């Protein structure tokens, strides 16, 4: 008996949504922010570090890290640099 997984693939949903010009425009505006957030989460998790540990290293509260990672916070460049440095990383910005 062959089993199949229920649901849809995220990439399929994303491709369908990107067909809408208004959605695509908004997606492109927010993409750099979410790319940075994804990188922060990836590095933090690869270091097996909790949000609370990162907050202590950065001299901020866990709630600030949580809001940053959820996308509910529009961080300043200084805050992003502080977070990156707390992870042993640097921030590099390219204007193209």
mmCIF file with all atom_site columns, C-alpha atoms in Angstrom:
data_model
loop_
_atom_site.group_PDB
_atom_site.id
_atom_site.type_symbol
_atom_site.label_atom_id
_atom_site.label_alt_id
_atom_site.label_comp_id
_atom_site.label_asym_id
_atom_site.label_entity_id
_atom_site.label_seq_id
_atom_site.pdbx_PDB_ins_code
_atom_site.Cartn_x
_atom_site.Cartn_y
_atom_site.Cartn_z
_atom_site.occupancy
_atom_site.B_iso_or_equiv
_atom_site.pdbx_formal_charge
_atom_site.auth_seq_id
_atom_site.auth_comp_id
_atom_site.auth_asym_id
_atom_site.auth_atom_id
_atom_site.pdbx_PDB_model_num
ATOM 1  C CA . UNK A 1 1  ? 0.000  0.000  0.000  1.00 0.00 ? 1  UNK A CA 1
ATOM 2  C CA . UNK A 1 2  ? 1.445  3.354  -1.051 1.00 0.00 ? 2  UNK A CA 1
ATOM 3  C CA . UNK A 1 3  ? 1.158  6.234  1.427  1.00 0.00 ? 3  UNK A CA 1
ATOM 4  C CA . UNK A 1 4  ? 1.243  9.871  0.509  1.00 0.00 ? 4  UNK A CA 1
ATOM 5  C CA . UNK A 1 5  ? 1.765  12.920 2.634  1.00 0.00 ? 5  UNK A CA 1
ATOM 6  C CA . UNK A 1 6  ? -1.108 15.314 2.983  1.00 0.00 ? 6  UNK A CA 1
ATOM 7  C CA . UNK A 1 7  ? -0.608 19.025 2.400  1.00 0.00 ? 7  UNK A CA 1
ATOM 8  C CA . UNK A 1 8  ? 1.228  21.219 -0.014 1.00 0.00 ? 8  UNK A CA 1
ATOM 9  C CA . UNK A 1 9  ? 4.828  22.248 -0.423 1.00 0.00 ? 9  UNK A CA 1
ATOM 10 C CA . UNK A 1 10 ? 5.835  25.710 0.745  1.00 0.00 ? 10 UNK A CA 1
ATOM 11 C CA . UNK A 1 11 ? 7.679  26.359 -2.512 1.00 0.00 ? 11 UNK A CA 1
ATOM 12 C CA . UNK A 1 12 ? 4.496  25.620 -4.478 1.00 0.00 ? 12 UNK A CA 1
ATOM 13 C CA . UNK A 1 13 ? 2.457  28.028 -2.361 1.00 0.00 ? 13 UNK A CA 1
ATOM 14 C CA . UNK A 1 14 ? 5.157  30.682 -2.636 1.00 0.00 ? 14 UNK A CA 1
ATOM 15 C CA . UNK A 1 15 ? 5.347  30.328 -6.430 1.00 0.00 ? 15 UNK A CA 1
ATOM 16 C CA . UNK A 1 16 ? 1.569  30.689 -6.725 1.00 0.00 ? 16 UNK A CA 1
ATOM 17 C CA . UNK A 1 17 ? 1.502  33.757 -4.472 1.00 0.00 ? 17 UNK A CA 1
ATOM 18 C CA . UNK A 1 18 ? 4.365  35.395 -6.384 1.00 0.00 ? 18 UNK A CA 1
ATOM 19 C CA . UNK A 1 19 ? 2.206  35.371 -9.511 1.00 0.00 ? 19 UNK A CA 1
ATOM 20 C CA . UNK A 1 20 ? 0.249  38.253 -7.933 1.00 0.00 ? 20 UNK A CA 1
ATOM 21 C CA . UNK A 1 21 ? 2.176  41.492 -8.751 1.00 0.00 ? 21 UNK A CA 1
ATOM 22 C CA . UNK A 1 22 ? 1.060  43.236 -5.547 1.00 0.00 ? 22 UNK A CA 1
ATOM 23 C CA . UNK A 1 23 ? 2.144  40.300 -3.388 1.00 0.00 ? 23 UNK A CA 1
ATOM 24 C CA . UNK A 1 24 ? 5.421  40.014 -5.292 1.00 0.00 ? 24 UNK A CA 1
ATOM 25 C CA . UNK A 1 25 ? 6.199  43.702 -4.753 1.00 0.00 ? 25 UNK A CA 1
ATOM 26 C CA . UNK A 1 26 ? 5.577  43.455 -0.995 1.00 0.00 ? 26 UNK A CA 1
ATOM 27 C CA . UNK A 1 27 ? 7.538  40.198 -0.786 1.00 0.00 ? 27 UNK A CA 1
ATOM 28 C CA . UNK A 1 28 ? 10.532 41.823 -2.480 1.00 0.00 ? 28 UNK A CA 1
ATOM 29 C CA . UNK A 1 29 ? 10.388 44.787 -0.097 1.00 0.00 ? 29 UNK A CA 1
ATOM 30 C CA . UNK A 1 30 ? 10.486 42.517 2.970  1.00 0.00 ? 30 UNK A CA 1
ATOM 31 C CA . UNK A 1 31 ? 12.899 39.872 1.662  1.00 0.00 ? 31 UNK A CA 1
ATOM 32 C CA . UNK A 1 32 ? 16.142 41.537 2.866  1.00 0.00 ? 32 UNK A CA 1
ATOM 33 C CA . UNK A 1 33 ? 14.765 41.824 6.411  1.00 0.00 ? 33 UNK A CA 1
ATOM 34 C CA . UNK A 1 34 ? 13.687 38.183 6.519  1.00 0.00 ? 34 UNK A CA 1
ATOM 35 C CA . UNK A 1 35 ? 16.968 37.027 4.967  1.00 0.00 ? 35 UNK A CA 1
ATOM 36 C CA . UNK A 1 36 ? 18.861 38.682 7.847  1.00 0.00 ? 36 UNK A CA 1
ATOM 37 C CA . UNK A 1 37 ? 16.488 37.219 10.428 1.00 0.00 ? 37 UNK A CA 1
ATOM 38 C CA . UNK A 1 38 ? 16.939 33.747 8.924  1.00 0.00 ? 38 UNK A CA 1
ATOM 39 C CA . UNK A 1 39 ? 20.715 34.097 9.096  1.00 0.00 ? 39 UNK A CA 1
ATOM 40 C CA . UNK A 1 40 ? 20.599 35.165 12.749 1.00 0.00 ? 40 UNK A CA 1
ATOM 41 C CA . UNK A 1 41 ? 18.368 32.212 13.679 1.00 0.00 ? 41 UNK A CA 1
ATOM 42 C CA . UNK A 1 42 ? 20.537 29.774 11.712 1.00 0.00 ? 42 UNK A CA 1
ATOM 43 C CA . UNK A 1 43 ? 23.774 30.938 13.357 1.00 0.00 ? 43 UNK A CA 1
ATOM 44 C CA . UNK A 1 44 ? 22.237 31.031 16.852 1.00 0.00 ? 44 UNK A CA 1
ATOM 45 C CA . UNK A 1 45 ? 20.873 27.494 16.483 1.00 0.00 ? 45 UNK A CA 1
ATOM 46 C CA . UNK A 1 46 ? 24.124 26.164 14.974 1.00 0.00 ? 46 UNK A CA 1
ATOM 47 C CA . UNK A 1 47 ? 25.839 27.440 18.128 1.00 0.00 ? 47 UNK A CA 1
ATOM 48 C CA . UNK A 1 48 ? 23.170 25.643 20.222 1.00 0.00 ? 48 UNK A CA 1
ATOM 49 C CA . UNK A 1 49 ? 22.386 28.996 21.828 1.00 0.00 ? 49 UNK A CA 1
ATOM 50 C CA . UNK A 1 50 ? 18.991 29.957 23.237 1.00 0.00 ? 50 UNK A CA 1
ATOM 51 C CA . UNK A 1 51 ? 17.356 33.320 22.668 1.00 0.00 ? 51 UNK A CA 1
ATOM 52 C CA . UNK A 1 52 ? 17.996 34.074 26.333 1.00 0.00 ? 52 UNK A CA 1
ATOM 53 C CA . UNK A 1 53 ? 21.718 33.342 25.986 1.00 0.00 ? 53 UNK A CA 1
ATOM 54 C CA . UNK A 1 54 ? 21.939 35.567 22.925 1.00 0.00 ? 54 UNK A CA 1
ATOM 55 C CA . UNK A 1 55 ? 20.089 38.329 24.752 1.00 0.00 ? 55 UNK A CA 1
ATOM 56 C CA . UNK A 1 56 ? 22.567 38.171 27.656 1.00 0.00 ? 56 UNK A CA 1
ATOM 57 C CA . UNK A 1 57 ? 25.526 38.321 25.288 1.00 0.00 ? 57 UNK A CA 1
ATOM 58 C CA . UNK A 1 58 ? 24.000 41.295 23.457 1.00 0.00 ? 58 UNK A CA 1
ATOM 59 C CA . UNK A 1 59 ? 22.976 43.129 26.613 1.00 0.00 ? 59 UNK A CA 1
ATOM 60 C CA . UNK A 1 60 ? 19.279 43.094 25.782 1.00 0.00 ? 60 UNK A CA 1
ATOM 61 C CA . UNK A 1 61 ? 16.141 41.226 26.837 1.00 0.00 ? 61 UNK A CA 1
ATOM 62 C CA . UNK A 1 62 ? 14.981 37.859 25.516 1.00 0.00 ? 62 UNK A CA 1
ATOM 63 C CA . UNK A 1 63 ? 11.740 39.506 24.382 1.00 0.00 ? 63 UNK A CA 1
ATOM 64 C CA . UNK A 1 64 ? 13.753 41.724 22.005 1.00 0.00 ? 64 UNK A CA 1
ATOM 65 C CA . UNK A 1 65 ? 15.415 38.669 20.459 1.00 0.00 ? 65 UNK A CA 1
ATOM 66 C CA . UNK A 1 66 ? 12.058 36.916 20.191 1.00 0.00 ? 66 UNK A CA 1
ATOM 67 C CA . UNK A 1 67 ? 10.458 39.910 18.448 1.00 0.00 ? 67 UNK A CA 1
ATOM 68 C CA . UNK A 1 68 ? 13.438 40.214 16.104 1.00 0.00 ? 68 UNK A CA 1
ATOM 69 C CA . UNK A 1 69 ? 13.317 36.539 15.137 1.00 0.00 ? 69 UNK A CA 1
ATOM 70 C CA . UNK A 1 70 ? 9.542  36.573 14.636 1.00 0.00 ? 70 UNK A CA 1
ATOM 71 C CA . UNK A 1 71 ? 9.737  39.600 12.335 1.00 0.00 ? 71 UNK A CA 1
ATOM 72 C CA . UNK A 1 72 ? 7.636  41.730 14.699 1.00 0.00 ? 72 UNK A CA 1
ATOM 73 C CA . UNK A 1 73 ? 10.443 44.226 15.219 1.00 0.00 ? 73 UNK A CA 1
ATOM 74 C CA . UNK A 1 74 ? 12.140 46.560 12.777 1.00 0.00 ? 74 UNK A CA 1
ATOM 75 C CA . UNK A 1 75 ? 15.686 46.594 14.166 1.00 0.00 ? 75 UNK A CA 1
ATOM 76 C CA . UNK A 1 76 ? 18.140 49.416 13.786 1.00 0.00 ? 76 UNK A CA 1
ATOM 77 C CA . UNK A 1 77 ? 21.419 48.762 12.032 1.00 0.00 ? 77 UNK A CA 1
ATOM 78 C CA . UNK A 1 78 ? 23.192 49.260 15.378 1.00 0.00 ? 78 UNK A CA 1
ATOM 79 C CA . UNK A 1 79 ? 21.046 46.540 16.971 1.00 0.00 ? 79 UNK A CA 1
ATOM 80 C CA . UNK A 1 80 ? 21.768 44.115 14.109 1.00 0.00 ? 80 UNK A CA 1
ATOM 81 C CA . UNK A 1 81 ? 25.491 44.796 14.445 1.00 0.00 ? 81 UNK A CA 1
ATOM 82 C CA . UNK A 1 82 ? 25.288 44.159 18.206 1.00 0.00 ? 82 UNK A CA 1
ATOM 83 C CA . UNK A 1 83 ? 23.465 40.861 17.630 1.00 0.00 ? 83 UNK A CA 1
ATOM 84 C CA . UNK A 1 84 ? 25.908 39.771 14.909 1.00 0.00 ? 84 UNK A CA 1
ATOM 85 C CA . UNK A 1 85 ? 28.896 40.601 17.113 1.00 0.00 ? 85 UNK A CA 1
ATOM 86 C CA . UNK A 1 86 ? 27.310 38.642 19.972 1.00 0.00 ? 86 UNK A CA 1
ATOM 87 C CA . UNK A 1 87 ? 27.257 35.652 17.613 1.00 0.00 ? 87 UNK A CA 1
ATOM 88 C CA . UNK A 1 88 ? 30.899 36.230 16.637 1.00 0.00 ? 88 UNK A CA 1
ATOM 89 C CA . UNK A 1 89 ? 29.865 37.556 13.229 1.00 0.00 ? 89 UNK A CA 1
ATOM 90 C CA . UNK A 1 90 ? 30.028 40.826 11.290 1.00 0.00 ? 90 UNK A CA 1
ATOM 91 C CA . UNK A 1 91 ? 27.368 42.618 9.250  1.00 0.00 ? 91 UNK A CA 1
ATOM 92 C CA . UNK A 1 92 ? 28.131 43.336 5.591  1.00 0.00 ? 92 UNK A CA 1
ATOM 93 C CA . UNK A 1 93 ? 25.787 45.390 3.441  1.00 0.00 ? 93 UNK A CA 1
ATOM 94 C CA . UNK A 1 94 ? 25.873 45.504 -0.342 1.00 0.00 ? 94 UNK A CA 1
ATOM 95 C CA . UNK A 1 95 ? 24.030 48.120 -2.331 1.00 0.00 ? 95 UNK A CA 1
ATOM 96 C CA . UNK A 1 96 ? 23.368 46.896 -5.861 1.00 0.00 ? 96 UNK A CA 1
#
